[in-house]
GROMACS .gro file of C-alpha atoms in nm:
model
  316
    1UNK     CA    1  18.759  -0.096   8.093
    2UNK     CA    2  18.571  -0.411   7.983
    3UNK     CA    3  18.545  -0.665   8.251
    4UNK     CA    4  18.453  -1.034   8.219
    5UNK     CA    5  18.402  -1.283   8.544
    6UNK     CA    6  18.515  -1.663   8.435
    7UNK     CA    7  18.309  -1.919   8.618
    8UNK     CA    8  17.940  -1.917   8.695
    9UNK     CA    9  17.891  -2.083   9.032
   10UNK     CA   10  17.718  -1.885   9.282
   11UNK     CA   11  17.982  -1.630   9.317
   12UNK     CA   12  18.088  -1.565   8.950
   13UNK     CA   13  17.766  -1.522   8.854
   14UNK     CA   14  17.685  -1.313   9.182
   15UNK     CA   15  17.967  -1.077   9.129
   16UNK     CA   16  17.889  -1.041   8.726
   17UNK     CA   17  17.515  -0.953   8.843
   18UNK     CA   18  17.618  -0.684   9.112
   19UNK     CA   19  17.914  -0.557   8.847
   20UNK     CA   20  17.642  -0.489   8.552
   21UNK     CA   21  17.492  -0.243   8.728
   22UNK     CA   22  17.779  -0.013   8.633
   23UNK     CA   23  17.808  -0.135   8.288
   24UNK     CA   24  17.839  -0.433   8.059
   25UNK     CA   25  18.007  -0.747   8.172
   26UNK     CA   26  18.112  -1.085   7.986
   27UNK     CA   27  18.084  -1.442   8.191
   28UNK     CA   28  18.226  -1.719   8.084
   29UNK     CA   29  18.033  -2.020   8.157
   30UNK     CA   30  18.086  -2.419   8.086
   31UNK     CA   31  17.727  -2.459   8.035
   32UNK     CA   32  17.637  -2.162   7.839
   33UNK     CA   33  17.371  -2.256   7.626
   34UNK     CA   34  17.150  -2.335   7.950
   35UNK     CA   35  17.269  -1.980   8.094
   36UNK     CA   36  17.139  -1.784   7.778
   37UNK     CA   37  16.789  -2.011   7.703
   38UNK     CA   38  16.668  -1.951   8.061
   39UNK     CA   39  16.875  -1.602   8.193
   40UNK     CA   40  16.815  -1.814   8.589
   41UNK     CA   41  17.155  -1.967   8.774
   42UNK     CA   42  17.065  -2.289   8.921
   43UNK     CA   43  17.348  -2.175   9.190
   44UNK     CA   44  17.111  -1.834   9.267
   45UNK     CA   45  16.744  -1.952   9.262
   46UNK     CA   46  16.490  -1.627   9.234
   47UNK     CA   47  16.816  -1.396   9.038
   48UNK     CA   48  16.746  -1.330   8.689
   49UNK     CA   49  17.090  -1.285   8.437
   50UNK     CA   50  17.051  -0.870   8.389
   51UNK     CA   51  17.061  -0.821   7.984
   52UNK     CA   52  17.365  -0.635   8.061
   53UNK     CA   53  17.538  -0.928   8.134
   54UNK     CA   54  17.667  -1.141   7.802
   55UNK     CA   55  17.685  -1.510   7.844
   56UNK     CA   56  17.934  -1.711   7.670
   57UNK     CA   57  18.126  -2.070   7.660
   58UNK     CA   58  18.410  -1.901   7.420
   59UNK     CA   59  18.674  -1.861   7.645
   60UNK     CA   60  18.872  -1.656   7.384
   61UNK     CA   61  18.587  -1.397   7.379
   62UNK     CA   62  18.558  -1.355   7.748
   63UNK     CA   63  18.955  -1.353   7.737
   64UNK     CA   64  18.908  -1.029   7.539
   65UNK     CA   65  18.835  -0.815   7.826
   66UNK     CA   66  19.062  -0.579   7.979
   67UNK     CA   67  19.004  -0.739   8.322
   68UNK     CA   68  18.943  -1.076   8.446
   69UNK     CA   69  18.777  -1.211   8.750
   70UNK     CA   70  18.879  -1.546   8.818
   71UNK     CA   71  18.565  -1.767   8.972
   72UNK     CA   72  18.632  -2.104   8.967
   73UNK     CA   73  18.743  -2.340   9.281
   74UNK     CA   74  19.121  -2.311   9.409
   75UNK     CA   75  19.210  -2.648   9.247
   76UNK     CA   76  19.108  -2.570   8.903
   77UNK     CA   77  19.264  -2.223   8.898
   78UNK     CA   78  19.578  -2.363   8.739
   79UNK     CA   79  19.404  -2.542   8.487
   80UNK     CA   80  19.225  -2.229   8.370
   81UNK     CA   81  19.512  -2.033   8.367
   82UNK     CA   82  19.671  -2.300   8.120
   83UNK     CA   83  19.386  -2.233   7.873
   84UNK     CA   84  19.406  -1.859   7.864
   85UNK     CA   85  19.567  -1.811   7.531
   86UNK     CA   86  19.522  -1.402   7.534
   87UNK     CA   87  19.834  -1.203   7.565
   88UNK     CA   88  19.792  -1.099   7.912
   89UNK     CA   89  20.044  -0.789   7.897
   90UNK     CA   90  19.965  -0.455   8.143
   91UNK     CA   91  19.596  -0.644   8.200
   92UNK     CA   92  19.474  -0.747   8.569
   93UNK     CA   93  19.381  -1.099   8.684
   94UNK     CA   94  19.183  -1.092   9.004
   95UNK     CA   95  19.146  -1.432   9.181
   96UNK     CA   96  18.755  -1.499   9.356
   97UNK     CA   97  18.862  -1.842   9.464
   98UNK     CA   98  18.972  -1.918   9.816
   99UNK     CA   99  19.238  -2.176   9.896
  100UNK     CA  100  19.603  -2.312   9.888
  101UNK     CA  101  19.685  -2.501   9.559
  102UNK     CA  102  19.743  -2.881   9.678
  103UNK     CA  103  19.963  -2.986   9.338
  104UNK     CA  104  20.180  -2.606   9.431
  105UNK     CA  105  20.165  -2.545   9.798
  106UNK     CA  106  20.069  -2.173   9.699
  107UNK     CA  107  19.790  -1.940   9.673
  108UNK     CA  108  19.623  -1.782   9.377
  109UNK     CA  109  19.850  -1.455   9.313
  110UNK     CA  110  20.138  -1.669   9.333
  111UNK     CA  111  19.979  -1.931   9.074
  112UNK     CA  112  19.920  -1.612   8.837
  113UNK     CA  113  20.241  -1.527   8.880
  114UNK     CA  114  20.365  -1.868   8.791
  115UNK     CA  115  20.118  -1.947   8.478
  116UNK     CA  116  20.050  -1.612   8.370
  117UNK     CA  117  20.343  -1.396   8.440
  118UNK     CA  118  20.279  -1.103   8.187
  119UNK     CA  119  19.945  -1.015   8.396
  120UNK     CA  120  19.931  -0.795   8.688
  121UNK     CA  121  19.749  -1.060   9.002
  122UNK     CA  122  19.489  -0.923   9.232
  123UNK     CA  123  19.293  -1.083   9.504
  124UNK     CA  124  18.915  -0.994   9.565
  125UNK     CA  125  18.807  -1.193   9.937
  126UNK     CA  126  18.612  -1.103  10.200
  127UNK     CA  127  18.307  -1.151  10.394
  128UNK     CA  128  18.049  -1.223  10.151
  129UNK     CA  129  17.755  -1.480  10.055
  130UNK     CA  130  17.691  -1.481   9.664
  131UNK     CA  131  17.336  -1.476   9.774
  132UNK     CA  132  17.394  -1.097   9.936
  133UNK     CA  133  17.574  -1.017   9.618
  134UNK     CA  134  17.316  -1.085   9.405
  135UNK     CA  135  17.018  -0.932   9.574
  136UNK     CA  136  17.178  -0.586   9.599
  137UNK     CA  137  17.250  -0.607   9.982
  138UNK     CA  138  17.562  -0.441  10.086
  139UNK     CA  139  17.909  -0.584  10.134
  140UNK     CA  140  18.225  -0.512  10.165
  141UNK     CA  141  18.531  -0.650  10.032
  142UNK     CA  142  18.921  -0.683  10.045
  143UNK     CA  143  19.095  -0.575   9.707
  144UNK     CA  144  19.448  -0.669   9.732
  145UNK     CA  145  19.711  -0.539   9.462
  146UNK     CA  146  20.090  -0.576   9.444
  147UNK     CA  147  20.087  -0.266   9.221
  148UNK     CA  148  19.940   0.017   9.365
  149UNK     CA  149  19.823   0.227   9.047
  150UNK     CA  150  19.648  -0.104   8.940
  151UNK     CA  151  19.517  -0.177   9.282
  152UNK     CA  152  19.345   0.200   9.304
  153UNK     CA  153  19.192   0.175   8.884
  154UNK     CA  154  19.085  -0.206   9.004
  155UNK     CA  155  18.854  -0.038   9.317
  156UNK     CA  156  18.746   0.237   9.144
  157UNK     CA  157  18.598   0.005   8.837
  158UNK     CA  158  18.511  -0.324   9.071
  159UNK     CA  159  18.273  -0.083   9.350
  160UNK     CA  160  17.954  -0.007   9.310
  161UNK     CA  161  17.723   0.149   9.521
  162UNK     CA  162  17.676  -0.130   9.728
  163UNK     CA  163  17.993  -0.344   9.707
  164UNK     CA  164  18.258  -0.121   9.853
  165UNK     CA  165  18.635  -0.268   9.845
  166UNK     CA  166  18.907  -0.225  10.043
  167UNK     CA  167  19.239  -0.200   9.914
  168UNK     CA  168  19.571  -0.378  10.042
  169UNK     CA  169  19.900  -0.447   9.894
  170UNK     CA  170  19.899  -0.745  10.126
  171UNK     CA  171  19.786  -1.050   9.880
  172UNK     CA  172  19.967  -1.325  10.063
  173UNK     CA  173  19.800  -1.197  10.377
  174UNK     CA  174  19.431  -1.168  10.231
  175UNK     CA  175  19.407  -1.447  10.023
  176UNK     CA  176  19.523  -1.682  10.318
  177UNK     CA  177  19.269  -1.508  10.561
  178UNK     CA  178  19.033  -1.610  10.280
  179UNK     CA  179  19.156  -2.009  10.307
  180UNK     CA  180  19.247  -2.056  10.654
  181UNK     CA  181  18.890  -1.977  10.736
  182UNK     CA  182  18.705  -2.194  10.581
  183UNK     CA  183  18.939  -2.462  10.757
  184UNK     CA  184  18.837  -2.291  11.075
  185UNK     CA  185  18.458  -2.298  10.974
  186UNK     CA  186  18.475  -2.691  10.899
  187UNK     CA  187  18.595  -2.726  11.243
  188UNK     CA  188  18.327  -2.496  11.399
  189UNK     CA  189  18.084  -2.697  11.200
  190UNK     CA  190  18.170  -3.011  11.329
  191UNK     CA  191  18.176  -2.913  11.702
  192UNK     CA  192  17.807  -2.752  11.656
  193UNK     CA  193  17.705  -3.065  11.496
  194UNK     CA  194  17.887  -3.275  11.730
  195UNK     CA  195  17.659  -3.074  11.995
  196UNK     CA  196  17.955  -2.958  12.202
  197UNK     CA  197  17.788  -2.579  12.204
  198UNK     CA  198  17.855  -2.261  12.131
  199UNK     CA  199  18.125  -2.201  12.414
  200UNK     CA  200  18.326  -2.453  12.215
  201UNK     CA  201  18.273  -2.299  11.890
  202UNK     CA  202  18.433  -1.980  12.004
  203UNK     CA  203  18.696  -2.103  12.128
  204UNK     CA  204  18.740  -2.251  11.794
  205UNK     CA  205  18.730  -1.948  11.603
  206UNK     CA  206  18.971  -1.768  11.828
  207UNK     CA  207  19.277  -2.027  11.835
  208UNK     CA  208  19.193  -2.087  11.474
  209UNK     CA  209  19.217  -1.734  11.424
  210UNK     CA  210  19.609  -1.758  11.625
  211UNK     CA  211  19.655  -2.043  11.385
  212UNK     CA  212  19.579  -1.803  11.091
  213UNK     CA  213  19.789  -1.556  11.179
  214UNK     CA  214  20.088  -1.795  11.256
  215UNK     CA  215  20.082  -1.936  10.946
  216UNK     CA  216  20.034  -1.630  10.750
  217UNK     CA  217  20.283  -1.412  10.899
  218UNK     CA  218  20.545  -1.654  10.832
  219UNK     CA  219  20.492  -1.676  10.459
  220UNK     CA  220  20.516  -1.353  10.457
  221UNK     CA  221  20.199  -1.173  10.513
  222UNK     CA  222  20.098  -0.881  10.777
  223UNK     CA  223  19.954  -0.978  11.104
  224UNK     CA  224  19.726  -0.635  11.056
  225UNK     CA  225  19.531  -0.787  10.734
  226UNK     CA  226  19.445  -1.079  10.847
  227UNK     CA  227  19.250  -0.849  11.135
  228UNK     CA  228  19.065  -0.723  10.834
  229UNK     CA  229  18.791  -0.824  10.639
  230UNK     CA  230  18.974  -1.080  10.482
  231UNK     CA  231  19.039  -1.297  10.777
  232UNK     CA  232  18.882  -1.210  11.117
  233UNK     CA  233  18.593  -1.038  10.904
  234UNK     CA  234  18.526  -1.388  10.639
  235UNK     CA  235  18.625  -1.578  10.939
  236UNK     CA  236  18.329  -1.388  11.169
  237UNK     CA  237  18.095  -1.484  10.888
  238UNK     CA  238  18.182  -1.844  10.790
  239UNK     CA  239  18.192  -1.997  11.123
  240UNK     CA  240  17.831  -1.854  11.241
  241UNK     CA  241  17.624  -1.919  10.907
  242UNK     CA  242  17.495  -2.215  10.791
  243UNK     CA  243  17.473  -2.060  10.460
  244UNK     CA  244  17.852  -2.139  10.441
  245UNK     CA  245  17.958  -2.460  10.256
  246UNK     CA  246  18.219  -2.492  10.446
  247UNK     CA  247  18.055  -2.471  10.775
  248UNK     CA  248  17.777  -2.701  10.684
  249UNK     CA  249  18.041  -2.984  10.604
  250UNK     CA  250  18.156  -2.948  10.911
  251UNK     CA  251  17.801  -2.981  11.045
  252UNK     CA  252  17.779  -3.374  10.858
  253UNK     CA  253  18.114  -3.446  10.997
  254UNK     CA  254  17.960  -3.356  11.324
  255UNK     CA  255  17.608  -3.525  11.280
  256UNK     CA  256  17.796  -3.838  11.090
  257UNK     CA  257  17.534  -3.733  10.795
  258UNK     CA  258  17.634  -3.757  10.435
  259UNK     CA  259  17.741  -3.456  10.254
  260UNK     CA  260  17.645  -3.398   9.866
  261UNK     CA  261  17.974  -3.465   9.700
  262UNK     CA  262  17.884  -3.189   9.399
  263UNK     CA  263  17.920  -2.905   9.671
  264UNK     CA  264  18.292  -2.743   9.654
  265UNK     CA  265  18.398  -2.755   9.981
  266UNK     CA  266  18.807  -2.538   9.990
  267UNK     CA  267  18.841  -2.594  10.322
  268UNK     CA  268  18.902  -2.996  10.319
  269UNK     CA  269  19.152  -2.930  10.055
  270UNK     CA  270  19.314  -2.633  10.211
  271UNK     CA  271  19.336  -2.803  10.537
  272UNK     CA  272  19.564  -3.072  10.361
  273UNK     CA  273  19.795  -2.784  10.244
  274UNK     CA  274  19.766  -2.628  10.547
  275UNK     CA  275  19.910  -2.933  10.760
  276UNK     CA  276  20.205  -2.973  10.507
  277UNK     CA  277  20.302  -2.634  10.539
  278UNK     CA  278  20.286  -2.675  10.925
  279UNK     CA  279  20.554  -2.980  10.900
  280UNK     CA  280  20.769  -2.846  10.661
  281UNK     CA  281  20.834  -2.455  10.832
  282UNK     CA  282  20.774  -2.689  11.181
  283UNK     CA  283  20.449  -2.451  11.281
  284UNK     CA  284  20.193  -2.613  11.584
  285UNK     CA  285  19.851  -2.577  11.363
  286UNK     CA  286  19.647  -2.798  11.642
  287UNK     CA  287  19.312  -2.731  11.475
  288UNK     CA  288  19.393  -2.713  11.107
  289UNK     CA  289  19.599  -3.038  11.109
  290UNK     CA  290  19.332  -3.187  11.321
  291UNK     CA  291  19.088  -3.056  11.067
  292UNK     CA  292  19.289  -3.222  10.798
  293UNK     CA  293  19.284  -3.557  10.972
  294UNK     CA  294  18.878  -3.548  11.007
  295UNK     CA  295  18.835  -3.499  10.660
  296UNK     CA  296  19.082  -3.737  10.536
  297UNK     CA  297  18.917  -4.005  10.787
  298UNK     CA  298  19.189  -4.033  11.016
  299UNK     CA  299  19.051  -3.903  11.318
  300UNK     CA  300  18.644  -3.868  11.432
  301UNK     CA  301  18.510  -3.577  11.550
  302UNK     CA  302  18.505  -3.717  11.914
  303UNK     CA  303  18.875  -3.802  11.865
  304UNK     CA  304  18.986  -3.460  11.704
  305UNK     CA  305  18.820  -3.263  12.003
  306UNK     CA  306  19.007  -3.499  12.272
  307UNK     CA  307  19.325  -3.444  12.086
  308UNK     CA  308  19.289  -3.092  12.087
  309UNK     CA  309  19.196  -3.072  12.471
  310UNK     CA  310  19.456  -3.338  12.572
  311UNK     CA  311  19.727  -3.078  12.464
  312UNK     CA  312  19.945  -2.908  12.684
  313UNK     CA  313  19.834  -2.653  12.929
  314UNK     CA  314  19.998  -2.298  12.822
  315UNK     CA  315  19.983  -1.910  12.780
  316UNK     CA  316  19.751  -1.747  12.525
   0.00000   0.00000   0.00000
């Protein structure tokens, strides 16, 4: 089956390089002209375009393929999914992005569902830096599928010999693993920058982690996936790397240093989303809703720490 990846940031363009070495693959790029004149990302420095991969800015051609990965940030999904004019009968759309829709409240297999209801949504999440994709280096992945014959024909063509995917029918449960963390990661950031240690940090990740799990299990997902790769896994990985975006926003916050404003950062938005789903299904999300606060301005990093330590004493 013919497979085409639309979006070229660093992942897109990661996951179309490590995908071409089992055959041809399409990406769909905004700026495709400077794609095909130099064959180099500016989002992968040192990665050269294999010629197996075709570059184009026609999203009808990419649209062509059989199966679609979806690689652009959470709040443009929609959008893109508006502009797909292709029948999308018996074909798979697998989301790449990571996030809660603010404008929707929901996640990207639920947005398929919504704006392209004739395709069969997937989720592809996990631990992974597009960096580590790119160069070869080996990863693992969650592949989560509704529809089990599609989820097993989606692993089979997605793996290669070094990507190896996991497959769940859990897609509420992985793709919020996916979000929550990089919510989590912010807030580890911030603390590390904020010099309050390492000590701090993990206790971060692990009632973050509680938080992920609350949340998740009551919109539905399994408590066992989010032990997977696509939460305790991604979350493992994004909250000890300062190769994550997410994480290294969270280090500005904590240094009160600027942050480029052309970096995609999921987890301020998700964090909103988060907090509104805490009020309205009346969930205690401490640290996302604190997290939410800090990036909205609201609160300081000094201030979000003494709220969260000024809370009442009680059992884990």
């Amino acid at each position: 089956m013919s497979v085409a990846v639309l979006g070229a940031g660093a992942f897109g363009t990661a996951l179309a390089v490590a995908l071409s070495r089992n055959g041809p693959v399409t990406l769909w790029a905004r700026d495709a002209r400077a794609l095909m004149d130099t064959r180099q990302s500016p989002r992968l420095p040192g990665v050269t375009l294999p010629d197996a991969i075709t570059i184009t800015g026609d999203l009808a051609q990419a649209t062509a393929c059989e199966t679609l990965l979806l690689s652009v940030p959470m709040q443009q999904l929609s959008g893109l999914l508006d502009r797909i004019a292709t029948p999308m009968q018996g074909r798979a759309l697998v989301a790449c992005c990571k996030g809660i829709d603010l404008t929707e409240g929901v996640g990207p297999s639920a947005l398929i569902a919504h704006h392209q209801p004739d395709a069969t949504p997937a989720v592809l999440t996990g631990p992974s830096f597009a960096a580590d994709i790119a160069r070869g280096l080996p990863t693992a992945l969650t592949l989560a599928c509704g529809d089990g014959a599609a989820g097993r024909s989606l692993q089979a063509q997605l793996s290669t010999p070094v990507l190896r995917l996991y497959r769940s029918d859990d897609m509420v449960g992985a793709e919020l693993g996916g979000a929550l963390k990089n919510v989590i990661a912010i807030a580890c950031g911030a603390c590390i920058g904020a010099g309050l240690g390492d000590s701090a940090r993990a206790a971060l990740m692990t009632r973050g982690f509680a938080e992920m799990v609350r949340l998740a299990t009551a919109l539905g997902a399994r408590a066992d996936t989010l032990s997977g790769l696509s939460g305790l896994g991604d979350l493992t990985l994004t909250c000890t790397s300062d190769l994550s975006r997410n994480f290294r926003y969270g280090l500005a916050l904590g240094r009160g240093e600027p942050f480029d404003p052309t970096v995609t950062v999921e987890g301020a938005a998700t964090a909103q989303a988060a907090a509104k789903l805490a009020q309205d299904h009346a969930l205690p999300l401490p640290v996302c809703t604190a997290v939410s606060d800090l990036t909205q301005g609201r609160l300081t990093v000094r201030q979000a720490m003494d709220t969260l330590l000024s809370r009442p004493l009680k059992d884990e």
